[in-house]
PDB file of C-alpha atoms and ligand atoms in Angstrom:
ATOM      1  CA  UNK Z   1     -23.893 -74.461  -3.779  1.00 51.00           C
ATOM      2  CA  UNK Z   2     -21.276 -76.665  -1.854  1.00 57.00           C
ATOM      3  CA  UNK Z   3     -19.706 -75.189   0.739  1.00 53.00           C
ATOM      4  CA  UNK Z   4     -15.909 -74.283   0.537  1.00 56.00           C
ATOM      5  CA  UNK Z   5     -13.675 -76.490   1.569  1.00 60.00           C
ATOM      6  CA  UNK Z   6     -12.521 -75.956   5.574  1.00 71.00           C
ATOM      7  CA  UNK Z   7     -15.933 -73.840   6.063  1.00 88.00           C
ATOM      8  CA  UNK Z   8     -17.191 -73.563   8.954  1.00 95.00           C
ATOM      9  CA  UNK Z   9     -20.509 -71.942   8.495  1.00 95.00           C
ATOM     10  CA  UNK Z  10     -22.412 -73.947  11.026  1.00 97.00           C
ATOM     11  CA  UNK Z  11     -20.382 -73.794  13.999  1.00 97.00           C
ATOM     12  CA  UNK Z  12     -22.041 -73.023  17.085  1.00 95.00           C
ATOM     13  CA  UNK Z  13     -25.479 -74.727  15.321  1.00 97.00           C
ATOM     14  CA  UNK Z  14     -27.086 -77.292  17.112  1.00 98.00           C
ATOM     15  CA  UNK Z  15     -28.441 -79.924  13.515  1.00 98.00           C
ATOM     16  CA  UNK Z  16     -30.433 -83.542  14.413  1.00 98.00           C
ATOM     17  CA  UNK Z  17     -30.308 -85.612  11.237  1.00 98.00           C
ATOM     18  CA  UNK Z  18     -32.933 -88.548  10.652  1.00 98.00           C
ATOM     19  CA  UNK Z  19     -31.754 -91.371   8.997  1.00 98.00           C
ATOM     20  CA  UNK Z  20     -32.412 -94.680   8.015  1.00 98.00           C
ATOM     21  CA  UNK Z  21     -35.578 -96.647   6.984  1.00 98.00           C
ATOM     22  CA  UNK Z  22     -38.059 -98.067   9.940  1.00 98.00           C
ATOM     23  CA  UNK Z  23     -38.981-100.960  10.963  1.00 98.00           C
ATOM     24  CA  UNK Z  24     -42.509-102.353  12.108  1.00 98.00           C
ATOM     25  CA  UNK Z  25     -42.674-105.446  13.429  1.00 98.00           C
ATOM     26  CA  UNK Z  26     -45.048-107.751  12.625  1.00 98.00           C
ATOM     27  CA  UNK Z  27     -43.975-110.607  15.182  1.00 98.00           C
ATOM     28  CA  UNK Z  28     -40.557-111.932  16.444  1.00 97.00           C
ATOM     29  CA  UNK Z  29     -38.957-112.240  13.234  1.00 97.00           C
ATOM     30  CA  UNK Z  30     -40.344-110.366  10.338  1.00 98.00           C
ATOM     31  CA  UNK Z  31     -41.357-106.264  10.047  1.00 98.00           C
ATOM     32  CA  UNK Z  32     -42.602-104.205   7.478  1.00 98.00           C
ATOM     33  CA  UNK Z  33     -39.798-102.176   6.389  1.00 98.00           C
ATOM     34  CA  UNK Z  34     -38.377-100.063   3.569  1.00 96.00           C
ATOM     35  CA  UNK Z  35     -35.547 -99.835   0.640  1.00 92.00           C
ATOM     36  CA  UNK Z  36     -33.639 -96.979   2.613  1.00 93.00           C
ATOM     37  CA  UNK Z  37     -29.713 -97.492   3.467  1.00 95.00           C
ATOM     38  CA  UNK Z  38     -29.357 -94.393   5.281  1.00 97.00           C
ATOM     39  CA  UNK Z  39     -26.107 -93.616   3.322  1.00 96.00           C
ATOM     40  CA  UNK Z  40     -28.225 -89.486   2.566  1.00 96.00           C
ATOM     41  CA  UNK Z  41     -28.877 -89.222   6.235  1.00 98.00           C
ATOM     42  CA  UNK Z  42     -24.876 -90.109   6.983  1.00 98.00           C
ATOM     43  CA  UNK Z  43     -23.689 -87.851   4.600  1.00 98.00           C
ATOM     44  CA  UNK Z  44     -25.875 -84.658   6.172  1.00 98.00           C
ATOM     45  CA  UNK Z  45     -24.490 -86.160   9.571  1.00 98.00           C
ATOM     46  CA  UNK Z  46     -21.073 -86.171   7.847  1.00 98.00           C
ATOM     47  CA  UNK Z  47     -21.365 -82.580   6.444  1.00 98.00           C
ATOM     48  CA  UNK Z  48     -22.737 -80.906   9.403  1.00 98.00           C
ATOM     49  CA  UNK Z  49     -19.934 -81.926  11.337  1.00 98.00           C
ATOM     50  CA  UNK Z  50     -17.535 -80.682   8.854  1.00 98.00           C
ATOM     51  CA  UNK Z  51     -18.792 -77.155   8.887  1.00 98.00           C
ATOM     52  CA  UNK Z  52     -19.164 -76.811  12.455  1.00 98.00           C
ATOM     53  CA  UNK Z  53     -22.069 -78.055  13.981  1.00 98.00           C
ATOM     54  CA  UNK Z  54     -22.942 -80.185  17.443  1.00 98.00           C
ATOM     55  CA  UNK Z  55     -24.735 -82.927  15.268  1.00 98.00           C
ATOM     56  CA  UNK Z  56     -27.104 -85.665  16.781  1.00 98.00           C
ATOM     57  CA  UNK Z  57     -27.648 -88.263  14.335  1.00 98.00           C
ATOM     58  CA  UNK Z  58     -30.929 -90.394  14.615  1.00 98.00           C
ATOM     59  CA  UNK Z  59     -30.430 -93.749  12.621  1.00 98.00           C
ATOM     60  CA  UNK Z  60     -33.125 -95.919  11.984  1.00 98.00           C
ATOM     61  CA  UNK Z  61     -31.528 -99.630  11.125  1.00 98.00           C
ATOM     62  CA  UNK Z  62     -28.378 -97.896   9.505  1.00 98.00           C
ATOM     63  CA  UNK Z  63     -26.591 -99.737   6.700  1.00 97.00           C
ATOM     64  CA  UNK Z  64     -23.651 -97.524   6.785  1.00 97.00           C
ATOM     65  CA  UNK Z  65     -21.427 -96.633   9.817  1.00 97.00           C
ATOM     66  CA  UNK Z  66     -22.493 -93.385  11.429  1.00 98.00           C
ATOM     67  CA  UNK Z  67     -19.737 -91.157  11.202  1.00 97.00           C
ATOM     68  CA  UNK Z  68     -17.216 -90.282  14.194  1.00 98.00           C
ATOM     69  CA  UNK Z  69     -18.057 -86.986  16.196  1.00 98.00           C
ATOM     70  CA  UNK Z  70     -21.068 -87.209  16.137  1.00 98.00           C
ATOM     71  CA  UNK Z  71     -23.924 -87.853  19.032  1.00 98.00           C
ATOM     72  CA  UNK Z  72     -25.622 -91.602  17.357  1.00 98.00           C
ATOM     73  CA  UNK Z  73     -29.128 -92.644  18.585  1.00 98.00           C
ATOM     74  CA  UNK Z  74     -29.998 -95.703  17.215  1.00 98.00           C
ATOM     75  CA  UNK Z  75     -33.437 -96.483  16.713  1.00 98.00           C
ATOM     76  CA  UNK Z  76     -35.681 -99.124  15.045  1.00 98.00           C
ATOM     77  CA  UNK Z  77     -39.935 -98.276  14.706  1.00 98.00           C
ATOM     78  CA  UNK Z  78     -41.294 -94.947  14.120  1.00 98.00           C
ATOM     79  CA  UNK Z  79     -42.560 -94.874  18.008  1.00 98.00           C
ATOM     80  CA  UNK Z  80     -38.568 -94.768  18.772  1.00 98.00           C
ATOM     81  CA  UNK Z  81     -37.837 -92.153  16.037  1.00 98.00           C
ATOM     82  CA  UNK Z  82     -40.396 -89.792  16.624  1.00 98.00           C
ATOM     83  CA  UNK Z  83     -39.051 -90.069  20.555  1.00 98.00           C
ATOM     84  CA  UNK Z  84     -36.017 -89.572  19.354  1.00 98.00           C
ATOM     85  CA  UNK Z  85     -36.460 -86.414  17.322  1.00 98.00           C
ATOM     86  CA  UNK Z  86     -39.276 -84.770  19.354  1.00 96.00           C
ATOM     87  CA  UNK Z  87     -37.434 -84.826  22.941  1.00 96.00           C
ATOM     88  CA  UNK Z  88     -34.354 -83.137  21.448  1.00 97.00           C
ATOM     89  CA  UNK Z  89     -35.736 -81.039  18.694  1.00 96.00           C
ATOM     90  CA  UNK Z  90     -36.680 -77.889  21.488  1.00 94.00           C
ATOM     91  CA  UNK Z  91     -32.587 -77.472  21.520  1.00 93.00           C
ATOM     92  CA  UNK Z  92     -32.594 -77.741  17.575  1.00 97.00           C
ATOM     93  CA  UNK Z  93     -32.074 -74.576  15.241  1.00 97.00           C
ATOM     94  CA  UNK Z  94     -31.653 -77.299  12.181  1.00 98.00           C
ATOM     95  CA  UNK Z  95     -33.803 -80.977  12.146  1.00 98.00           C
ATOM     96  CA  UNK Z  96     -33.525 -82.437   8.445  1.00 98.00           C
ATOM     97  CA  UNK Z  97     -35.742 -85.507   8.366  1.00 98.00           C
ATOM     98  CA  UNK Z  98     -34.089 -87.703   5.964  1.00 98.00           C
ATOM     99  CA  UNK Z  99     -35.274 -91.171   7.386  1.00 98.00           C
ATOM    100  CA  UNK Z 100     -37.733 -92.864   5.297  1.00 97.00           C
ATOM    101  CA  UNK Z 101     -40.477 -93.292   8.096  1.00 98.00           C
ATOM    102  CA  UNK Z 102     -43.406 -96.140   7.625  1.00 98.00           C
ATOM    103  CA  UNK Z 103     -46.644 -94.339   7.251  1.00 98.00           C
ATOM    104  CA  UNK Z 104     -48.555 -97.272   8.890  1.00 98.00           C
ATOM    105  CA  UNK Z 105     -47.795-100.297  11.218  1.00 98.00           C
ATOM    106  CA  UNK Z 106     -49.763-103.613  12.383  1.00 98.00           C
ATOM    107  CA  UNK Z 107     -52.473-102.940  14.586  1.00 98.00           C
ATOM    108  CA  UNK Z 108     -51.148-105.862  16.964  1.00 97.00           C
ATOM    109  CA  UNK Z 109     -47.965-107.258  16.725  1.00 96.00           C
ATOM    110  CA  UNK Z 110     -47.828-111.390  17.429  1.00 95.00           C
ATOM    111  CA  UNK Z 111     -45.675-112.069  20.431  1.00 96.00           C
ATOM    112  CA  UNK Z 112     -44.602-115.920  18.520  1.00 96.00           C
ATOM    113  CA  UNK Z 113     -43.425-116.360  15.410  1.00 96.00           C
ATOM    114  CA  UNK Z 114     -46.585-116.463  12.899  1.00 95.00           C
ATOM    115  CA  UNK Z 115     -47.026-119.968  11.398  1.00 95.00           C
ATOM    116  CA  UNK Z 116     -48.572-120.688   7.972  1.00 93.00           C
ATOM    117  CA  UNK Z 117     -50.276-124.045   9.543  1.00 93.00           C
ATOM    118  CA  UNK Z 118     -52.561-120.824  11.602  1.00 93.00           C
ATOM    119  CA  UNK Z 119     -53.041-119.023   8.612  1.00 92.00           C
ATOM    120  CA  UNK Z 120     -53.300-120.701   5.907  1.00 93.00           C
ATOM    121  CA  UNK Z 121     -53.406-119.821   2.032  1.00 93.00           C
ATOM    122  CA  UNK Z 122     -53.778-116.453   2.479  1.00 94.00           C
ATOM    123  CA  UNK Z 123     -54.383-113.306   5.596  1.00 92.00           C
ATOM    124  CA  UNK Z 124     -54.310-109.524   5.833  1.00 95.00           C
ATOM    125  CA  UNK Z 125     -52.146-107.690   8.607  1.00 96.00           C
ATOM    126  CA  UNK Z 126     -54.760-104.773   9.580  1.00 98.00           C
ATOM    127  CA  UNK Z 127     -52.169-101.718   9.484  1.00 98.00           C
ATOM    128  CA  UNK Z 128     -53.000 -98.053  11.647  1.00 98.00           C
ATOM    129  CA  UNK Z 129     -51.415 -94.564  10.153  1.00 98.00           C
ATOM    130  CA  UNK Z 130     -48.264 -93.606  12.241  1.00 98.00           C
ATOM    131  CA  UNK Z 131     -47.781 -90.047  13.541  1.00 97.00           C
ATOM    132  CA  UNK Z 132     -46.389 -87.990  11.268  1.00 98.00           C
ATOM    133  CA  UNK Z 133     -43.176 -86.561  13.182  1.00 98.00           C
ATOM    134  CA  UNK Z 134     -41.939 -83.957  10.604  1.00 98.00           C
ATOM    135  CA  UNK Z 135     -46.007 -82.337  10.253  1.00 98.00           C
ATOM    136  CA  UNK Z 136     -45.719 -82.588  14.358  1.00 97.00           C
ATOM    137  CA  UNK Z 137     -42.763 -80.620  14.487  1.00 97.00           C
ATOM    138  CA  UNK Z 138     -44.131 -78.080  12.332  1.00 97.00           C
ATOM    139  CA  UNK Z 139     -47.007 -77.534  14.275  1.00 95.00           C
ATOM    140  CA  UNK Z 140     -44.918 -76.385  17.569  1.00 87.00           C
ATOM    141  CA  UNK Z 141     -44.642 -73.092  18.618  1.00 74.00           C
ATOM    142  CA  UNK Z 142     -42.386 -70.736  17.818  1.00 75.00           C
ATOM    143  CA  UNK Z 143     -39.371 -70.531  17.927  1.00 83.00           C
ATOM    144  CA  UNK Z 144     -38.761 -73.685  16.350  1.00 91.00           C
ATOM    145  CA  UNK Z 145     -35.988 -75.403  14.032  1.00 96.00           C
ATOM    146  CA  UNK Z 146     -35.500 -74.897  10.595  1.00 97.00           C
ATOM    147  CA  UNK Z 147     -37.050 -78.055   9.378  1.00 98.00           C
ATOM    148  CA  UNK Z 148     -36.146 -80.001   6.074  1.00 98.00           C
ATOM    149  CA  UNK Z 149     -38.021 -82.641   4.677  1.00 98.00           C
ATOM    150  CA  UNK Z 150     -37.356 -85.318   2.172  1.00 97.00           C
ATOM    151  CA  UNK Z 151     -40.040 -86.601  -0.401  1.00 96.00           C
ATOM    152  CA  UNK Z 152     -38.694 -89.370  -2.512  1.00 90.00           C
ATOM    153  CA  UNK Z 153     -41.273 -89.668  -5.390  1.00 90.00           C
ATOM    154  CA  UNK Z 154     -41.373 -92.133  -8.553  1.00 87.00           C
ATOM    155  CA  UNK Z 155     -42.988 -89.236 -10.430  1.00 86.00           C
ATOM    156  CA  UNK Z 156     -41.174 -88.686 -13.910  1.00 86.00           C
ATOM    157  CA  UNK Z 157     -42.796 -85.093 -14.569  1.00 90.00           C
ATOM    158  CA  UNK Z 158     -39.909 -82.371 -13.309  1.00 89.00           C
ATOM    159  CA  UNK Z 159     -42.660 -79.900 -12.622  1.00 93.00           C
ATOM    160  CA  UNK Z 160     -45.122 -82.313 -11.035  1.00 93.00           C
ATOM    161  CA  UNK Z 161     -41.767 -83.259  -8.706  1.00 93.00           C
ATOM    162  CA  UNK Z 162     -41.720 -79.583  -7.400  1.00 96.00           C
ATOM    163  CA  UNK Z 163     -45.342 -79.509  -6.739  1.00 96.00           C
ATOM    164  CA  UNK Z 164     -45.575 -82.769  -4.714  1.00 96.00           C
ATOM    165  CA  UNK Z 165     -42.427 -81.405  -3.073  1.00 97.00           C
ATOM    166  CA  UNK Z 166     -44.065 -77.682  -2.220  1.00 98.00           C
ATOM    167  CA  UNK Z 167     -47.914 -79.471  -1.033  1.00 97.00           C
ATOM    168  CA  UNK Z 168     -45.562 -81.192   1.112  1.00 98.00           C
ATOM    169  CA  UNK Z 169     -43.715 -78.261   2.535  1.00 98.00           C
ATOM    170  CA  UNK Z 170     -47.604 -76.800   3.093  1.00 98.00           C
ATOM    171  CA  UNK Z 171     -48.686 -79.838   4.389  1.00 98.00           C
ATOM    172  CA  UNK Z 172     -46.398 -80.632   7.036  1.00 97.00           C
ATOM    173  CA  UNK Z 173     -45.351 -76.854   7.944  1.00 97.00           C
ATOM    174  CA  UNK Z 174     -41.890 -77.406   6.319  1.00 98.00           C
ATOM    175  CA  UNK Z 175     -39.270 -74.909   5.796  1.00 98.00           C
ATOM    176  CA  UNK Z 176     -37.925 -76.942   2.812  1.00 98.00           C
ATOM    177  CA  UNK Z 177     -38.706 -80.043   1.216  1.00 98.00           C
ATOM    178  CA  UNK Z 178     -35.613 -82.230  -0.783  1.00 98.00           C
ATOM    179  CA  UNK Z 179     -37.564 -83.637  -3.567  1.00 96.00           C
ATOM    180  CA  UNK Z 180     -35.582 -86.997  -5.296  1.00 90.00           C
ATOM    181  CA  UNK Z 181     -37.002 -88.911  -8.380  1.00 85.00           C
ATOM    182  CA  UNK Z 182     -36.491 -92.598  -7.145  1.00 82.00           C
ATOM    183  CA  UNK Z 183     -35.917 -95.639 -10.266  1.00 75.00           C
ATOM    184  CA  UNK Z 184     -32.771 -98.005 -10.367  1.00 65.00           C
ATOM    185  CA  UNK Z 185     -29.792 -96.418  -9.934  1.00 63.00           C
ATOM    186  CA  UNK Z 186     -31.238 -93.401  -8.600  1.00 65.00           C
ATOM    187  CA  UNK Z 187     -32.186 -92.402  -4.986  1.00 64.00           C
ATOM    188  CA  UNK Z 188     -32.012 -95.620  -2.467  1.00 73.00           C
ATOM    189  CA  UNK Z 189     -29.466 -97.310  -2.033  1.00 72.00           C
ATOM    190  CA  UNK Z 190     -27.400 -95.553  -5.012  1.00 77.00           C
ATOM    191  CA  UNK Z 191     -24.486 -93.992  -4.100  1.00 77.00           C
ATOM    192  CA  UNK Z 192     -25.606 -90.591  -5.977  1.00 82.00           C
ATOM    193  CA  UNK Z 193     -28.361 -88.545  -5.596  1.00 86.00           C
ATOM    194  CA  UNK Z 194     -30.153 -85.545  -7.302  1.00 90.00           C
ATOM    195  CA  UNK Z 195     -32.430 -83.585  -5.278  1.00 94.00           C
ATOM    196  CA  UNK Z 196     -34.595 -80.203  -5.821  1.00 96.00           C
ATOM    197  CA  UNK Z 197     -34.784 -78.089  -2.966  1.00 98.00           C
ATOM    198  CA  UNK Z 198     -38.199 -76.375  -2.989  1.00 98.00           C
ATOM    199  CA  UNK Z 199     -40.665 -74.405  -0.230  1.00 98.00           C
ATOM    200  CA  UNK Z 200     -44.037 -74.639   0.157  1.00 98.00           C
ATOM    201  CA  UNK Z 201     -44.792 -71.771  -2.922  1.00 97.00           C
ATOM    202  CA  UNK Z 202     -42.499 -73.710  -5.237  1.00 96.00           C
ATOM    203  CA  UNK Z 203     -39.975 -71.587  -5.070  1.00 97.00           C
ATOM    204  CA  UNK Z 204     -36.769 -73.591  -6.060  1.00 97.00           C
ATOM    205  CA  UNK Z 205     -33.593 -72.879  -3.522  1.00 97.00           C
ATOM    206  CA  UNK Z 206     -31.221 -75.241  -4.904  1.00 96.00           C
ATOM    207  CA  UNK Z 207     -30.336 -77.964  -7.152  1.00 95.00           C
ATOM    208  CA  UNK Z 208     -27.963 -80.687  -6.821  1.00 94.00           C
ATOM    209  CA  UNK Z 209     -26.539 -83.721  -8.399  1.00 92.00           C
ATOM    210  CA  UNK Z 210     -23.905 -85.969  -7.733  1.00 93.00           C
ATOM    211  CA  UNK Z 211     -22.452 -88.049  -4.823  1.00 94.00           C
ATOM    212  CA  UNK Z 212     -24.730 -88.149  -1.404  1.00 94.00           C
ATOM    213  CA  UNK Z 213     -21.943 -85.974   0.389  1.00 96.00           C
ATOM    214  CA  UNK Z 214     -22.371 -82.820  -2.553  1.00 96.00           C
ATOM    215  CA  UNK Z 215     -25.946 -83.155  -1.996  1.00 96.00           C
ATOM    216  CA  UNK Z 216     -25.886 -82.846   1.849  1.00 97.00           C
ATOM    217  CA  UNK Z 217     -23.765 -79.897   1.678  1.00 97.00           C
ATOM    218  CA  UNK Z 218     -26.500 -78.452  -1.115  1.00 97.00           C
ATOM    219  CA  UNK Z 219     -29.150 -78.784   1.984  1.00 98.00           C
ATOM    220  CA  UNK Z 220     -27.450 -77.770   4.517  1.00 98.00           C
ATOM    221  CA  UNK Z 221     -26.470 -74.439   2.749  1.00 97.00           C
ATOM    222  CA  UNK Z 222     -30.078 -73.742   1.576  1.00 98.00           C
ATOM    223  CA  UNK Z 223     -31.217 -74.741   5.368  1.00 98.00           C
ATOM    224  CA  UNK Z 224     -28.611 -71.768   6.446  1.00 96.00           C
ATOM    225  CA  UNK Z 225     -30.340 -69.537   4.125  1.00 94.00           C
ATOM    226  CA  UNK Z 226     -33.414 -70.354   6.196  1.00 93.00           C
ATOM    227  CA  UNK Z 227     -32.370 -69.817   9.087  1.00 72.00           C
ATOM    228  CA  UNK Z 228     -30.178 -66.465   7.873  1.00 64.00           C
TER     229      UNK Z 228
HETATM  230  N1  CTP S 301     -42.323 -88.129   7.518  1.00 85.52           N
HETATM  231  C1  CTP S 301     -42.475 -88.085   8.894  1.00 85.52           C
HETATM  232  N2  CTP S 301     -43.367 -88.922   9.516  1.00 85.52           N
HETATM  233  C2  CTP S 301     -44.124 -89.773   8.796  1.00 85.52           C
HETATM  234  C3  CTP S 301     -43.998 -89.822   7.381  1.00 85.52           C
HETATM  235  C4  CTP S 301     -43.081 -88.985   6.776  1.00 85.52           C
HETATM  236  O1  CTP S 301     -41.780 -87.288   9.541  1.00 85.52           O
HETATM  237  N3  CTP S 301     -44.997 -90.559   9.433  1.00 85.52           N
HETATM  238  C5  CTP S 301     -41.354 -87.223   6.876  1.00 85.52           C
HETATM  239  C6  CTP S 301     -40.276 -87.939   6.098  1.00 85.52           C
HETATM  240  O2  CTP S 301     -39.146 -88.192   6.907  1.00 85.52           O
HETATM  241  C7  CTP S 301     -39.952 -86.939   5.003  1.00 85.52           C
HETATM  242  C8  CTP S 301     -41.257 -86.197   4.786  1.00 85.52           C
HETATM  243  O3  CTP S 301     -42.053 -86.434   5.953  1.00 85.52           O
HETATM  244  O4  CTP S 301     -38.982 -86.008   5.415  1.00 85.52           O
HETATM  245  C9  CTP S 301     -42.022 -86.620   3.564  1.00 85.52           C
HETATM  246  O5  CTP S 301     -42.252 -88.010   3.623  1.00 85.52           O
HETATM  247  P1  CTP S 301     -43.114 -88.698   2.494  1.00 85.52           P
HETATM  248  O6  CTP S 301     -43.230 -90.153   2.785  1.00 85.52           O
HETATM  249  O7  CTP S 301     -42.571 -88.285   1.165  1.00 85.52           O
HETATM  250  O8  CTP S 301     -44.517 -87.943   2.658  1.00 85.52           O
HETATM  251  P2  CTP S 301     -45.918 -88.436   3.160  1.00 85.52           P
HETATM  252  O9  CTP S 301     -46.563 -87.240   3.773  1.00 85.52           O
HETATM  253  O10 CTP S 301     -45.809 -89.658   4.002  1.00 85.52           O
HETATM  254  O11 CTP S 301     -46.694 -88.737   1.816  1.00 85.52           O
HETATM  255  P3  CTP S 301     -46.710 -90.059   0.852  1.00 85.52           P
HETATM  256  O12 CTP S 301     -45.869 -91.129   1.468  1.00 85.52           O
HETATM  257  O13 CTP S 301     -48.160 -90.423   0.738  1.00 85.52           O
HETATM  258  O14 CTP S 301     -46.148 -89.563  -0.469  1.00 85.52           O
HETATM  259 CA1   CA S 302     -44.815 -91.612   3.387  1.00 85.52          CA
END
């Protein structure tokens, strides 16, 4: 499922990769934020460029470098992201969101450093649902990008994987979902990954294991096949 070396199968394709973890803040100094390095979303970046394609790269609070030749937009919250992603995805045939994006952030954000004089032994930060950019994009008119979706799950159960994967892919209006069991060593942060590439009947398109860069090339080929 990796491409040939030297191809080129995505030249003239216009592919915004998502990257990253968010962050919301919660005042100054601290935000609610999330175990992802980004290093999946670099490698897509990474691998789209290699076979061709005019590659915008949207990295949420990067670990990694993003890679040369490519067009970087850094961002930070999910308000930024979904900006980000929404005003250029109209010129997208390809969006793969691979950013882990916070599903909620504070419903007011302190303008001074919080102080535990104020608050005591213990609070609660009152937390609002964030709009969900990848079901948003799905939800445009046609025509619209191929869109590929990650869904990094704890489950154990391979065939409980593929379903959360596929209600997903339903959900959200997804072409494919990338579905990666996350546990140490595995998944954030690691520098190999194993994904199952699945659609929204749980039909599998690909498999793939090993470093981040194999697995990129994995989704961008079955995100071709898409699009084909
Ligand atoms: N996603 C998104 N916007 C959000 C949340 C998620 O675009 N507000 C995208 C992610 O980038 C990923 C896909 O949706 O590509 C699946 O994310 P995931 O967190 O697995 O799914 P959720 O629908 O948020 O479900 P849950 O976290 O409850 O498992
Ligand atoms: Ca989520």
């Amino acid at each position: 499922v990796v491409a040939a070396a030297g191809s080129r199968d995505l030249a003239g394709t216009r592919v915004i990769i998502t990257a990253g973890g968010t962050r919301e803040p919660i005042d100054p100094v601290r935000f609610i934020g999330n175990r992802s390095s980004g290093k999946q979303g670099v490698a897509l970046a990474e691998a789209a460029r290699d076979r061709g394609a005019d590659v915008v790269l949207i990295g949420a609070n990067l670990e990694v470098a993003p890679p040369v030749g490519v067009d970087f937009v850094p961002v930070s919250t999910v308000a930024e992201l979904r900006d980000g992603v929404v005003s250029r995805s109209p010129d997208a045939d390809i969006v793969v969101m691979a950013a882990a994006v916070s599903d909620y952030r504070p419903v007011t954000v302190a303008t001074t450093k919080m102080k535990k004089d104020a608050e005591g032994d213990s609070f609660s930060i009152e937390l609002t649902a964030n709009p969900d950019i990848l079901a948003e994009l799905g939800q445009r008119q046609h025509p619209r990008p191929v869109l590929v979706g990650f869904a990094a799950e704890t489950e154990a159960d391979a065939g409980e994987l593929i379903a959360r994967g596929a209600g997903k892919a339903e959900r959200k209006n997804a072409d494919l979902i990338a579905v990666n069991r996350v546990d140490e060593g595995r998944g954030f942060g690691a520098a190999d990954n194993e994904v199952t590439i699945v659609d929204r009947y749980g039909e599998v398109h690909a498999r793939a294991a090993g470093s981040k860069r194999e697995v990129a090339d994995a989704i961008l080929a079955a995100a071709r096949g898409v699009r084909a």
